[in-house]
Amino acid sequence: MGESMTTPARYELSIGDSAYPDCLRDLPDPPRTLYVMGSPASLVPGLGVIGARKATPYGLSGAQRFAGWAAAAGVTIVSGAAIGCDQAAQLAARAGAGSTVAVLGCGADVDYPSGSADLLCDLRKNCAVVSELPWGAPPVRWSFVRRNRIIAAFSAALLVVEAGLPSGTFSTADFALDLGREVLAVPGAITHPESRGANRLIRQGATPITDVSELGDALRQAGLEVGFTNESERILLPSGSLERALLAEAQRPDDLARALDCDVVTIARRLGELEMEGRVVRYRDGRYGFVASR
């Protein structure tokens, strides 16, 4: 009993189990067994966020902004925990206590990449890390393309925040299209090689995403519930208090939560609502600031 308090729970979900995610059954070759560390309740369709491992500041900022906003809206973020855009997206989701699922190309109990070990530890305790490979399986090259189809299946919508050419993100996008999922992409400068892949996806029909309002519309179109209107949460946050705090200085969600004696989820959702209204902006360092009126 005591060990279960510190050791993440492990599950082996067979395709016939009631807890097996229905979205994976859309695959022509679904995993016969899904190995899970964490909570099976986290395994719901969400927003897949993927991008370059050697990400630029622009790509990292896009991953953080859009994943953080969607997670604050109650949408589960799905990614692969890779260094770069994947990690940035999942860390942003967790910064606001949001839900995110990591799909690995190795055993769900393996810390790969090692640079994401802390993230994976957090997800195993508070969200979920999954794989179709058995416990302890090492990463091998072929397993990542296979992994990508699972990310696509978990994604009601898939957002490519940055990708060059060639890029492994294309296999995930192809799987998503084959499954009838919405494919979204963040456009980049035509002069930047790191943006050629995302720009090509847009040229081929992916929906361009340039702000959180467009993302919200796309997520609703994909059938996801995007919510910032829970009245019980509004009661916990006195009217105008967040706005007044941000007028004084730009702050991070966790700092605002401490200053206002409020839970960080409520703060993150209100920030997302204000960002959608164009009243606040998220800076690269994770702070939010009020947009000066003109």
Coordinates of C-alpha atoms in Angstrom, one line a residue:
M1 CA 0.0 0.0 0.0
G2 CA 2.7 2.5 1.0
E3 CA 4.8 1.9 -2.2
S4 CA 1.8 2.7 -4.4
M5 CA 1.9 6.3 -3.0
T6 CA 5.3 7.0 -4.6
T7 CA 5.5 4.5 -7.5
P8 CA 3.4 5.4 -10.6
A9 CA 0.7 2.8 -11.4
R10 CA 1.3 0.5 -14.3
Y11 CA -1.4 -0.9 -16.6
E12 CA -1.4 -3.2 -19.5
L13 CA -4.6 -2.5 -21.5
S14 CA -5.6 -5.1 -24.0
I15 CA -7.6 -4.1 -27.0
G16 CA -10.6 -5.9 -25.6
D17 CA -10.5 -4.1 -22.2
S18 CA -13.1 -1.5 -21.5
A19 CA -10.4 1.0 -20.4
Y20 CA -8.7 0.7 -23.8
P21 CA -8.9 4.1 -25.6
D22 CA -11.6 4.0 -28.2
C23 CA -9.7 6.5 -30.4
L24 CA -6.9 3.9 -31.0
R25 CA -9.5 1.5 -32.4
D26 CA -9.7 3.8 -35.4
L27 CA -6.2 2.6 -36.5
P28 CA -6.1 -0.2 -39.0
D29 CA -3.4 -1.8 -36.8
P30 CA -4.1 -0.7 -33.3
P31 CA -1.8 -1.8 -30.5
R32 CA -2.9 -5.1 -29.2
T33 CA -1.6 -4.0 -25.8
L34 CA -1.1 -0.5 -24.6
Y35 CA 1.4 -0.1 -21.7
V36 CA 0.5 2.8 -19.4
M37 CA 2.2 4.5 -16.6
G38 CA -0.1 6.9 -14.8
S39 CA -3.8 7.3 -15.1
P40 CA -5.8 5.6 -17.8
A41 CA -8.4 8.4 -17.3
S42 CA -6.0 10.7 -19.0
L43 CA -6.2 8.8 -22.2
V44 CA -8.8 10.9 -24.1
P45 CA -8.7 12.5 -27.5
G46 CA -6.9 15.9 -27.4
L47 CA -4.7 18.2 -29.3
G48 CA -1.5 16.7 -30.7
V49 CA 1.4 19.1 -30.7
I50 CA 4.5 18.2 -32.6
G51 CA 7.5 19.9 -34.2
A52 CA 11.2 20.1 -34.7
R53 CA 13.6 18.6 -32.2
K54 CA 16.2 21.2 -33.1
A55 CA 13.6 23.9 -32.6
T56 CA 14.1 27.6 -33.1
P57 CA 13.0 30.2 -30.5
Y58 CA 10.0 30.8 -32.8
G59 CA 9.0 27.1 -32.7
L60 CA 9.4 26.8 -29.0
S61 CA 7.4 29.9 -28.4
G62 CA 4.6 28.6 -30.6
A63 CA 4.6 25.3 -28.9
Q64 CA 4.4 26.9 -25.5
R65 CA 1.8 29.4 -26.4
F66 CA -0.7 27.2 -28.2
A67 CA -0.3 24.1 -26.0
G68 CA -0.4 26.1 -22.8
W69 CA -3.5 27.9 -23.9
A70 CA -5.3 24.7 -25.0
A71 CA -4.4 22.9 -21.8
A72 CA -5.7 25.8 -19.8
A73 CA -9.0 25.4 -21.8
G74 CA -9.3 21.8 -20.6
V75 CA -7.9 20.1 -23.7
T76 CA -5.4 17.2 -23.2
I77 CA -2.1 17.8 -25.0
V78 CA -0.6 14.7 -26.8
S79 CA 3.0 14.6 -27.8
G80 CA 6.2 12.5 -27.8
A81 CA 8.3 14.2 -25.0
A82 CA 11.1 14.7 -27.5
I83 CA 13.6 17.6 -26.9
G84 CA 12.4 20.7 -28.7
C85 CA 8.8 21.5 -29.6
D86 CA 7.3 18.3 -28.0
Q87 CA 8.9 19.0 -24.7
A88 CA 8.1 22.7 -24.8
A89 CA 4.4 21.9 -25.4
Q90 CA 4.1 19.4 -22.6
L91 CA 5.9 21.5 -20.1
A92 CA 3.6 24.5 -21.0
A93 CA 0.6 22.3 -20.4
R94 CA 1.9 21.2 -17.0
A95 CA 2.9 24.7 -16.0
G96 CA -0.9 25.4 -15.7
A97 CA -1.6 22.0 -14.2
G98 CA -3.1 20.8 -17.5
S99 CA -3.3 17.3 -18.7
T100 CA -0.9 15.9 -21.2
V101 CA 0.0 12.4 -22.5
A102 CA 3.4 11.3 -23.7
V103 CA 3.6 8.6 -26.4
L104 CA 7.0 7.0 -26.4
G105 CA 8.9 4.9 -29.0
C106 CA 10.4 2.8 -26.2
G107 CA 9.0 1.3 -23.0
A108 CA 6.7 3.6 -21.0
D109 CA 9.0 3.2 -18.1
V110 CA 12.1 4.2 -20.0
D111 CA 13.4 7.8 -19.6
Y112 CA 14.0 8.6 -23.3
P113 CA 15.2 11.1 -24.2
S114 CA 17.2 11.6 -21.0
G115 CA 16.6 15.3 -21.2
S116 CA 12.9 14.8 -20.7
A117 CA 13.4 12.6 -17.6
D118 CA 11.9 15.2 -15.2
L119 CA 8.9 15.7 -17.5
L120 CA 8.3 12.0 -17.9
C121 CA 8.5 11.5 -14.1
D122 CA 5.8 14.2 -13.6
L123 CA 3.5 12.8 -16.3
R124 CA 3.8 9.3 -14.8
K125 CA 2.6 10.6 -11.5
N126 CA 0.0 13.1 -12.6
C127 CA -1.0 12.3 -16.2
A128 CA 0.1 9.4 -18.4
V129 CA 3.0 8.0 -20.4
V130 CA 2.1 5.2 -22.9
S131 CA 3.7 2.9 -25.4
E132 CA 2.8 -0.2 -27.4
L133 CA 6.3 -1.6 -26.6
P134 CA 6.7 -3.7 -23.4
W135 CA 8.3 -2.5 -20.2
G136 CA 12.0 -1.7 -20.5
A137 CA 12.0 -1.8 -24.3
P138 CA 14.9 0.4 -25.6
P139 CA 14.3 3.0 -28.3
V140 CA 15.0 1.9 -31.9
R141 CA 14.6 3.9 -35.1
W142 CA 11.7 2.0 -36.5
S143 CA 9.6 2.4 -33.3
F144 CA 9.2 6.1 -33.7
V145 CA 7.3 6.0 -37.0
R146 CA 5.1 3.4 -35.4
R147 CA 4.7 5.6 -32.3
N148 CA 3.6 8.5 -34.5
R149 CA 0.4 6.7 -35.6
I150 CA -0.6 6.5 -31.9
I151 CA 0.0 10.2 -31.4
A152 CA -2.2 10.8 -34.5
A153 CA -4.9 8.5 -33.2
F154 CA -5.0 10.3 -29.8
S155 CA -5.3 13.7 -31.6
A156 CA -8.7 15.0 -32.5
A157 CA -6.6 17.7 -34.1
L158 CA -2.9 17.7 -34.8
L159 CA -0.9 21.0 -34.7
V160 CA 2.5 21.2 -36.3
V161 CA 4.3 24.2 -34.8
E162 CA 7.6 24.0 -36.7
A163 CA 9.0 21.6 -39.2
G164 CA 11.8 21.7 -41.8
L165 CA 12.3 19.5 -44.8
P166 CA 12.6 16.6 -44.5
S167 CA 10.8 16.1 -41.2
G168 CA 9.5 13.2 -39.2
T169 CA 6.4 15.3 -38.4
F170 CA 5.1 14.4 -41.9
S171 CA 4.5 10.8 -41.0
T172 CA 2.4 11.9 -38.0
A173 CA 0.5 14.3 -40.2
D174 CA -0.1 11.6 -42.8
F175 CA -1.4 9.2 -40.2
A176 CA -3.7 12.0 -38.9
L177 CA -5.1 12.7 -42.4
D178 CA -5.7 8.9 -43.0
L179 CA -7.7 8.8 -39.8
G180 CA -9.8 11.9 -40.7
R181 CA -8.2 14.1 -38.1
E182 CA -7.9 17.9 -38.4
V183 CA -4.3 18.9 -39.3
L184 CA -3.2 22.4 -38.3
A185 CA 0.1 24.2 -38.8
V186 CA 1.8 27.3 -37.6
P187 CA 3.1 29.3 -40.6
G188 CA 6.6 30.5 -40.6
A189 CA 8.9 32.9 -42.6
I190 CA 9.5 31.8 -46.1
T191 CA 13.2 32.6 -45.6
H192 CA 13.6 30.1 -42.7
P193 CA 14.4 26.5 -43.6
E194 CA 12.9 25.4 -40.3
S195 CA 9.5 26.6 -41.5
R196 CA 9.4 24.9 -44.9
G197 CA 7.7 21.8 -43.6
A198 CA 4.8 23.6 -41.8
N199 CA 4.4 26.0 -44.8
R200 CA 4.2 23.0 -47.1
L201 CA 1.5 21.4 -45.0
I202 CA -0.5 24.6 -45.2
R203 CA -0.1 24.7 -49.0
Q204 CA -1.4 21.1 -49.0
G205 CA -4.5 22.0 -47.1
A206 CA -3.6 22.1 -43.4
T207 CA -5.4 24.9 -41.5
P208 CA -3.1 27.8 -40.6
I209 CA -3.0 28.8 -37.0
T210 CA -1.7 32.3 -36.1
D211 CA -3.5 33.0 -32.8
V212 CA -5.4 31.3 -30.0
S213 CA -8.8 32.4 -31.4
E214 CA -8.1 30.5 -34.6
L215 CA -6.9 27.5 -32.5
G216 CA -10.1 27.6 -30.4
D217 CA -12.2 27.5 -33.5
A218 CA -10.3 24.6 -35.0
L219 CA -10.5 22.6 -31.8
R220 CA -14.3 23.1 -31.6
Q221 CA -14.5 22.1 -35.3
A222 CA -12.6 18.9 -34.3
G223 CA -15.2 18.1 -31.7
L224 CA -13.2 19.1 -28.6
E225 CA -14.8 21.1 -25.8
V226 CA -12.9 24.3 -25.2
G227 CA -14.1 25.9 -22.0
F228 CA -13.3 29.1 -20.1
T229 CA -16.8 29.6 -18.7
N230 CA -17.1 27.5 -15.5
E231 CA -19.0 29.8 -13.2
S232 CA -17.7 28.0 -10.0
E233 CA -14.1 28.9 -11.1
R234 CA -15.1 32.5 -11.7
I235 CA -16.5 32.8 -8.1
L236 CA -13.0 31.7 -6.8
L237 CA -11.4 34.6 -8.6
P238 CA -12.6 38.1 -7.5
S239 CA -13.7 40.3 -10.4
G240 CA -10.9 42.3 -11.9
S241 CA -8.2 41.0 -9.5
L242 CA -6.2 39.3 -12.2
E243 CA -6.4 42.3 -14.5
R244 CA -5.2 44.6 -11.7
A245 CA -2.3 42.3 -10.9
L246 CA -1.2 42.2 -14.5
L247 CA -1.5 46.0 -14.9
A248 CA 1.1 46.3 -12.1
E249 CA 3.6 44.0 -13.8
A250 CA 3.9 40.9 -16.1
Q251 CA 3.7 37.7 -14.1
R252 CA 3.7 33.9 -14.5
P253 CA 0.5 31.9 -13.7
D254 CA 2.0 30.3 -10.6
D255 CA 3.1 33.7 -9.2
L256 CA -0.4 35.1 -9.9
A257 CA -2.0 32.1 -8.2
R258 CA 0.1 32.7 -5.0
A259 CA -0.5 36.4 -5.0
L260 CA -4.3 36.0 -5.5
D261 CA -4.6 33.0 -3.2
C262 CA -6.2 31.0 -6.1
D263 CA -5.5 27.7 -7.8
V264 CA -3.3 27.8 -10.8
V265 CA -5.8 26.0 -13.1
T266 CA -8.3 28.8 -12.6
I267 CA -5.6 31.4 -13.2
A268 CA -4.4 29.7 -16.4
R269 CA -8.0 29.4 -17.8
R270 CA -8.7 33.1 -17.1
L271 CA -5.4 34.1 -18.8
G272 CA -6.4 32.0 -21.8
E273 CA -9.7 33.7 -21.9
L274 CA -8.1 37.1 -21.7
E275 CA -5.6 36.1 -24.4
M276 CA -8.4 35.0 -26.7
E277 CA -10.0 38.4 -26.2
G278 CA -6.7 40.1 -27.1
R279 CA -6.3 41.7 -23.7
V280 CA -3.2 39.9 -22.5
V281 CA -0.1 38.6 -24.3
R282 CA 2.2 35.7 -23.3
Y283 CA 5.9 36.4 -23.4
R284 CA 8.6 33.9 -24.3
D285 CA 9.7 33.6 -20.6
G286 CA 6.2 32.4 -19.6
R287 CA 5.0 35.6 -18.1
Y288 CA 1.7 37.3 -19.1
G289 CA 1.3 41.0 -19.5
F290 CA -1.6 43.3 -20.3
V291 CA -1.9 44.7 -23.8
A292 CA -1.7 48.5 -23.5
S293 CA -4.8 50.2 -24.8
R294 CA -4.5 52.8 -27.6

